[in-house]
JSON list of C-alpha atoms in Angstrom, two decimals:
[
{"chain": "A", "resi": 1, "resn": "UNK", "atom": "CA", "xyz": [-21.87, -17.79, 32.92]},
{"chain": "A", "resi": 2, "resn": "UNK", "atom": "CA", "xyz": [-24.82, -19.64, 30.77]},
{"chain": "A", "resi": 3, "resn": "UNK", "atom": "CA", "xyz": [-24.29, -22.44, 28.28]},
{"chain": "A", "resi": 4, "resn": "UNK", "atom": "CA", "xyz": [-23.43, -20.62, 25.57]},
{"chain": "A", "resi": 5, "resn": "UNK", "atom": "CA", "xyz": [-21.52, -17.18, 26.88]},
{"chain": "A", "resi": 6, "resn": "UNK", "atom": "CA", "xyz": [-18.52, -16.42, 26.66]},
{"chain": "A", "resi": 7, "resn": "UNK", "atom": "CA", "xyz": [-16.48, -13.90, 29.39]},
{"chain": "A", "resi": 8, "resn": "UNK", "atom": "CA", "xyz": [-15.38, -10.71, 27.66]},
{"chain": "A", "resi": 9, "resn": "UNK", "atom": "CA", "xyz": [-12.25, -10.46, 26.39]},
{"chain": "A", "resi": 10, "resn": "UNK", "atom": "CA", "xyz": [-11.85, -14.28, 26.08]},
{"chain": "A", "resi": 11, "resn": "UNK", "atom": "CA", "xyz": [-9.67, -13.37, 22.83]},
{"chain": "A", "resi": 12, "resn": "UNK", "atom": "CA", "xyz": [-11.98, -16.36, 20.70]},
{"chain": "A", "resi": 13, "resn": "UNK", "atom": "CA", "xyz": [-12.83, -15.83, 17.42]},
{"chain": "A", "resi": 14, "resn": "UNK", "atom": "CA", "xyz": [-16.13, -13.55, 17.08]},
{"chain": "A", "resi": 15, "resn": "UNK", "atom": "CA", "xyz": [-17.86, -15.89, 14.17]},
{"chain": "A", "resi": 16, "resn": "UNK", "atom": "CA", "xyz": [-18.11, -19.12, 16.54]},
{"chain": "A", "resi": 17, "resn": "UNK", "atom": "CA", "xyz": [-18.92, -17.12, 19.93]},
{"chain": "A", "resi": 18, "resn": "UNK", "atom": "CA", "xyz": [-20.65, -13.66, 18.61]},
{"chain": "A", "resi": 19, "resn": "UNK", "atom": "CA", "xyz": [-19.56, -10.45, 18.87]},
{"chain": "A", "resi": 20, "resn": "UNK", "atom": "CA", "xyz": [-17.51, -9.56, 21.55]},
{"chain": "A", "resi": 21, "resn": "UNK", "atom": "CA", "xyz": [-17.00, -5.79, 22.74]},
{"chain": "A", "resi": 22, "resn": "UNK", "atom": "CA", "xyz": [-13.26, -5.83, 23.76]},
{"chain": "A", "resi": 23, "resn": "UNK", "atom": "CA", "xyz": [-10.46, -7.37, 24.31]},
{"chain": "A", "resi": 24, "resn": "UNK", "atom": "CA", "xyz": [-8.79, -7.06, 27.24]},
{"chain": "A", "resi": 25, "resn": "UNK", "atom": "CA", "xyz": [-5.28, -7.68, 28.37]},
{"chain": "A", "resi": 26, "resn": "UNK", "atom": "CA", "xyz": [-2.91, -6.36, 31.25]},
{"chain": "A", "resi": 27, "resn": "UNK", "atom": "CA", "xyz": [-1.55, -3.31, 29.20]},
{"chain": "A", "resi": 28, "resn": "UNK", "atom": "CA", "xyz": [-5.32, -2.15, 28.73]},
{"chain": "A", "resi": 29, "resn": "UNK", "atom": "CA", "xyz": [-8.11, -2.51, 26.17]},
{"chain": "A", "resi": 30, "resn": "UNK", "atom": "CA", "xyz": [-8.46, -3.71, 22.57]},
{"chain": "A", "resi": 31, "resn": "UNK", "atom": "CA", "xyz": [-11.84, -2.75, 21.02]},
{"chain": "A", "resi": 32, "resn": "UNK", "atom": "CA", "xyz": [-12.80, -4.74, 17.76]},
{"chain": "A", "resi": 33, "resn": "UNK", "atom": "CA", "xyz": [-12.30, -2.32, 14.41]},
{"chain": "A", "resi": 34, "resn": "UNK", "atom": "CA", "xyz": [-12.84, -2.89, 10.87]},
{"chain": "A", "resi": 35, "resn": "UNK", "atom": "CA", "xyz": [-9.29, -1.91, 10.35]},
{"chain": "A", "resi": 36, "resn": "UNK", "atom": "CA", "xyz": [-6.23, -1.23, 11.90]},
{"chain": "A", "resi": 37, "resn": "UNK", "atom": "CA", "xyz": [-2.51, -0.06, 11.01]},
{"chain": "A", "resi": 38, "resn": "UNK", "atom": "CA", "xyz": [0.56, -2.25, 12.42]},
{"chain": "A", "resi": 39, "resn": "UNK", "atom": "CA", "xyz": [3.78, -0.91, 12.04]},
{"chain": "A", "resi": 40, "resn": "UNK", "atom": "CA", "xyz": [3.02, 0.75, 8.70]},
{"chain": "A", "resi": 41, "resn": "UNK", "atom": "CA", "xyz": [0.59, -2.05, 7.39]},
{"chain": "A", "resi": 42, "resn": "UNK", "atom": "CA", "xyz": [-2.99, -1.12, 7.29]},
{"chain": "A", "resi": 43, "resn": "UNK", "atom": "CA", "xyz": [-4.64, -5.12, 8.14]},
{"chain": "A", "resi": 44, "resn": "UNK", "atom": "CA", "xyz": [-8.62, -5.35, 7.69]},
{"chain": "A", "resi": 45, "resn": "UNK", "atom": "CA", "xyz": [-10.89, -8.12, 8.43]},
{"chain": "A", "resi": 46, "resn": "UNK", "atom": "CA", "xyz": [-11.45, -8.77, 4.86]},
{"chain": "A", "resi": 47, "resn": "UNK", "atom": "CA", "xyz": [-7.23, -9.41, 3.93]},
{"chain": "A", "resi": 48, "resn": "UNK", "atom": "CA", "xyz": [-7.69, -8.64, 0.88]},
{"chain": "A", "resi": 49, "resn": "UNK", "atom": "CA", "xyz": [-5.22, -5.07, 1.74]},
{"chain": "A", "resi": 50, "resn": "UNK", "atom": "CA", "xyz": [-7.62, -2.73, -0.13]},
{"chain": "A", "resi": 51, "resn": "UNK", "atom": "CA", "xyz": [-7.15, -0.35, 2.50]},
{"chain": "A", "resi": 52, "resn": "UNK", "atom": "CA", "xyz": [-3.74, -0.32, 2.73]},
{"chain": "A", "resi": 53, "resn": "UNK", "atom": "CA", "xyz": [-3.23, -0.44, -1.23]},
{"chain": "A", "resi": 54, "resn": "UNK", "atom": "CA", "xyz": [-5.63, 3.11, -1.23]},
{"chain": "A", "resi": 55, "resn": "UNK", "atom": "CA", "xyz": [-3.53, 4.22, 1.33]},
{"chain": "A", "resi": 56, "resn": "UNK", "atom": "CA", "xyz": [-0.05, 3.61, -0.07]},
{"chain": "A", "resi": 57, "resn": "UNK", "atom": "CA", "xyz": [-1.36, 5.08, -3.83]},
{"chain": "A", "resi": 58, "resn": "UNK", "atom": "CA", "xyz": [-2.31, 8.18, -1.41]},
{"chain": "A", "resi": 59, "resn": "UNK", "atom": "CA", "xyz": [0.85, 8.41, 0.07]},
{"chain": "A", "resi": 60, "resn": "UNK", "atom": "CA", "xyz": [2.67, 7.76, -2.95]},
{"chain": "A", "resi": 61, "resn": "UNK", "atom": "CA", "xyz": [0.60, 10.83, -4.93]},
{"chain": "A", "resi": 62, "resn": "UNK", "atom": "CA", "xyz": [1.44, 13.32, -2.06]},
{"chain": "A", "resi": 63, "resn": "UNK", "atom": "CA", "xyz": [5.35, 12.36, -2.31]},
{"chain": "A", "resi": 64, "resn": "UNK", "atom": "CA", "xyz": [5.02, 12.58, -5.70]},
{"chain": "A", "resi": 65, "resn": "UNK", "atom": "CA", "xyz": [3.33, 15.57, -5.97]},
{"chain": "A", "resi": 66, "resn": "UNK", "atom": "CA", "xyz": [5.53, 17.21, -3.60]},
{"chain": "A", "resi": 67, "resn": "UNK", "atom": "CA", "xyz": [8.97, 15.92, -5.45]},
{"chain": "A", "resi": 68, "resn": "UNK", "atom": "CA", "xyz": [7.75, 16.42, -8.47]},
{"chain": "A", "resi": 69, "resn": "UNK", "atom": "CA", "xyz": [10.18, 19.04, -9.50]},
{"chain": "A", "resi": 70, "resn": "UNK", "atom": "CA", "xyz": [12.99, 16.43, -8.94]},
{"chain": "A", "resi": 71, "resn": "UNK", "atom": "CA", "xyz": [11.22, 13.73, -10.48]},
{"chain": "A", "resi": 72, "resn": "UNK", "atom": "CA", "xyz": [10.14, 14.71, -14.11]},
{"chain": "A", "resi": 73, "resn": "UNK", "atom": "CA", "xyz": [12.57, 13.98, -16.66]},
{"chain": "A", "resi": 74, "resn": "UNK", "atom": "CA", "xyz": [13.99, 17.50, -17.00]},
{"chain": "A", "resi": 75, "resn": "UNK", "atom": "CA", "xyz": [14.80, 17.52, -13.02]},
{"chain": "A", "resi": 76, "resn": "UNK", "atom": "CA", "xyz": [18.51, 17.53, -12.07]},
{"chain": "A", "resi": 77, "resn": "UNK", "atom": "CA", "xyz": [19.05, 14.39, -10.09]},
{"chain": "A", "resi": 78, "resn": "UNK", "atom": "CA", "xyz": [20.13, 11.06, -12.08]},
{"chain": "A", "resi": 79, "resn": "UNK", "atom": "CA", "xyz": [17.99, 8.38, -12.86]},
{"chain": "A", "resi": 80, "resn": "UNK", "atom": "CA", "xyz": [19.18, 5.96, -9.85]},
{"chain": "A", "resi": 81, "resn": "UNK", "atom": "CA", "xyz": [18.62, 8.91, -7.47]},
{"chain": "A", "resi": 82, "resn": "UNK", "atom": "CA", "xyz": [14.90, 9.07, -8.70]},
{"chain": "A", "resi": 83, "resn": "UNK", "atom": "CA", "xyz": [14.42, 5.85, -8.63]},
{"chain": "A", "resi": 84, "resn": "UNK", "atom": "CA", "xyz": [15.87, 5.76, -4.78]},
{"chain": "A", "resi": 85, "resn": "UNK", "atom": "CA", "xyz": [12.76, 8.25, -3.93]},
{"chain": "A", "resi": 86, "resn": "UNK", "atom": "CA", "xyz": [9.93, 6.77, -5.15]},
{"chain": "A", "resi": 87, "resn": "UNK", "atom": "CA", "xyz": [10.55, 2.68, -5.15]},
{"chain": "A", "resi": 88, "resn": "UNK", "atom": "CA", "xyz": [10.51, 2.89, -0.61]},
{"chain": "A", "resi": 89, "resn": "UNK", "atom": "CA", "xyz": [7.20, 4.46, -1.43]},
{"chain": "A", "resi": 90, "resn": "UNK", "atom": "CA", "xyz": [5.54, 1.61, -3.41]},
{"chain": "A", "resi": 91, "resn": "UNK", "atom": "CA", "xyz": [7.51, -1.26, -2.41]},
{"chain": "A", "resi": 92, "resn": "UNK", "atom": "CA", "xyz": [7.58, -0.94, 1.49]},
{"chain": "A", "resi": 93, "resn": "UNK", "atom": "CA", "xyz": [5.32, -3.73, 3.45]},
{"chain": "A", "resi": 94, "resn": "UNK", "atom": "CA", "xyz": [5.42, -5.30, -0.33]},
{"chain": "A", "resi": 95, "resn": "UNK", "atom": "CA", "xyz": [4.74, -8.89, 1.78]},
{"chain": "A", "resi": 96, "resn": "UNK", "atom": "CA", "xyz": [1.23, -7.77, 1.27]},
{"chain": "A", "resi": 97, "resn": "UNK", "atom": "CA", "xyz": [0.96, -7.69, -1.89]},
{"chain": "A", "resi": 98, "resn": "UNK", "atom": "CA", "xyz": [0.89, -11.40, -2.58]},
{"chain": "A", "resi": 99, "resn": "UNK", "atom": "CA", "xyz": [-2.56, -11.28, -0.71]},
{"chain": "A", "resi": 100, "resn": "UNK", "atom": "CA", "xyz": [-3.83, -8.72, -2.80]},
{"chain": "A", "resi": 101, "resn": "UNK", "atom": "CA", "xyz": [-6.54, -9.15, -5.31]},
{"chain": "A", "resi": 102, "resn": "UNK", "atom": "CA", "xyz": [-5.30, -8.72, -9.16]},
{"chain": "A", "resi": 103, "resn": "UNK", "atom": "CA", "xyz": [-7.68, -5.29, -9.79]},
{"chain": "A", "resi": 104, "resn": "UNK", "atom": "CA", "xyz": [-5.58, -3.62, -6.18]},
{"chain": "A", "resi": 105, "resn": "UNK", "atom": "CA", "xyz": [-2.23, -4.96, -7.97]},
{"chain": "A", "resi": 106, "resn": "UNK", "atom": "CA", "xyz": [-3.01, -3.15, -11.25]},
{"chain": "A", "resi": 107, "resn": "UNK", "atom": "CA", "xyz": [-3.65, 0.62, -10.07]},
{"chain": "A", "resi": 108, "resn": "UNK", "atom": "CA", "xyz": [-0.18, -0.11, -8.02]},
{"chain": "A", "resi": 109, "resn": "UNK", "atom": "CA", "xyz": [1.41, -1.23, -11.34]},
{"chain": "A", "resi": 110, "resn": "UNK", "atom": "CA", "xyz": [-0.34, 2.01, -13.43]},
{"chain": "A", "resi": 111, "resn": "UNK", "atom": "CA", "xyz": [1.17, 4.18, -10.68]},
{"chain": "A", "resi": 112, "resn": "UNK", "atom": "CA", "xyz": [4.50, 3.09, -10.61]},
{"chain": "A", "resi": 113, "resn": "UNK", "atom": "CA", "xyz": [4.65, 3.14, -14.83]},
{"chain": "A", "resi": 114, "resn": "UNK", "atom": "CA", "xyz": [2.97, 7.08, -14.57]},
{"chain": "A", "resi": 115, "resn": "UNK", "atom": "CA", "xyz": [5.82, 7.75, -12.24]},
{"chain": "A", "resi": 116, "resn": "UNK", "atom": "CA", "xyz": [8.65, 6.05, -13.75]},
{"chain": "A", "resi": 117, "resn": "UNK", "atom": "CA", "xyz": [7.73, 7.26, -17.26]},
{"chain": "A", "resi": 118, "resn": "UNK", "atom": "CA", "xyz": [7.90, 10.78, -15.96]},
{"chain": "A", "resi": 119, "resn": "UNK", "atom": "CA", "xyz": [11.07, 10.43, -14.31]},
{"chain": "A", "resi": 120, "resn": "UNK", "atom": "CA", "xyz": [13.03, 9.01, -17.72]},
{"chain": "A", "resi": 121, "resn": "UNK", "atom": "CA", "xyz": [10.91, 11.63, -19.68]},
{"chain": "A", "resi": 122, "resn": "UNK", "atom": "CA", "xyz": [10.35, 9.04, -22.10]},
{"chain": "A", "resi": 123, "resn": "UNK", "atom": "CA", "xyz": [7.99, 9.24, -25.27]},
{"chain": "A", "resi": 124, "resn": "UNK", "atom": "CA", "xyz": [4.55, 7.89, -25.20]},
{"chain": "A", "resi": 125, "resn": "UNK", "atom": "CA", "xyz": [5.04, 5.04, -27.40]},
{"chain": "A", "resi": 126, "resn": "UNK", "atom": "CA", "xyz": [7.70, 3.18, -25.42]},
{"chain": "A", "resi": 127, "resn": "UNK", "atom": "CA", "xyz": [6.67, -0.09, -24.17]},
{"chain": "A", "resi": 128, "resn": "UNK", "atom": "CA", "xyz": [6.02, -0.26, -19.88]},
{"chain": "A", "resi": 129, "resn": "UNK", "atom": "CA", "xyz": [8.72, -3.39, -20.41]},
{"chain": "A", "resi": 130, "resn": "UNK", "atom": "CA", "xyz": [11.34, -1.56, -22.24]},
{"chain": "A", "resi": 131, "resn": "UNK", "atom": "CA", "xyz": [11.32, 1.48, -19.10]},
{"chain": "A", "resi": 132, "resn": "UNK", "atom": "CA", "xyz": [11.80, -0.91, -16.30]},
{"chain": "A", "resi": 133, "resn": "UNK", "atom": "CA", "xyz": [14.60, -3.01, -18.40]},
{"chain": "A", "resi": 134, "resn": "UNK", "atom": "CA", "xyz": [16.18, 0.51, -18.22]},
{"chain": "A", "resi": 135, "resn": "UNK", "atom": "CA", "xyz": [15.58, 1.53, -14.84]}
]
């Protein structure tokens, strides 16, 4: 080992020491990504959760899209029943979103006022604040 080198798989930071390959550790492996998912989260080298913010808003659309029979205001569950589907899908891992940047926070917020306006069936010119004081 020369001045400067590092073994691989030391587990240092790669800004200080360059890049390192891998990681390794007695269970195997660990090669450096750009991203990666832990238990549900989607964590990037960046933190500022765009990744996982896309990813939920996907998620979310596909749910939606599939339940959207029950969802829309003319469905035939009740209001807290709707509301029990889609908040799990927006709100889960929501320790992230204190991380997030204000532009990531505001499609989450226009996607969870598209949905819950659909689900009361309400008119267009009720106020965003007057929905969620009656959800």
């Amino acid at each position: 080992m020369q001045g400067g080198e590092l073994p691989p798989g030391s587990g240092l930071p790669r800004r200080k020491y360059g890049n390192l390959a891998e990681l390794t550790f007695p269970g195997g492996i660990i090669l450096w990504r750009p991203q990666i998912k832990y238990l549900g989260v989607i964590l990037d080298s960046r933190v500022n959760r765009e990744a996982h913010i896309h990813h939920v808003l996907d998620r979310g659309r596909q749910i939606f899209g599939t339940l959207y029979p029950l969802l829309i205001g003319r469905g035939k569950l009740d209001l807290t029943r709707k509301i029990r589907i889609y908040k799990p899908i927006v709100t889960y891992a929501s320790a992230v979103w204190a991380t997030a940047t204000t532009t990531h926070l505001n499609k989450l917020q226009t996607f969870q006022n598209r949905i819950l306006w659909m689900a009361l069936n309400a008119p267009w010119f009720i106020r965003n604040t007057t929905l969620y004081e009656d959800a």
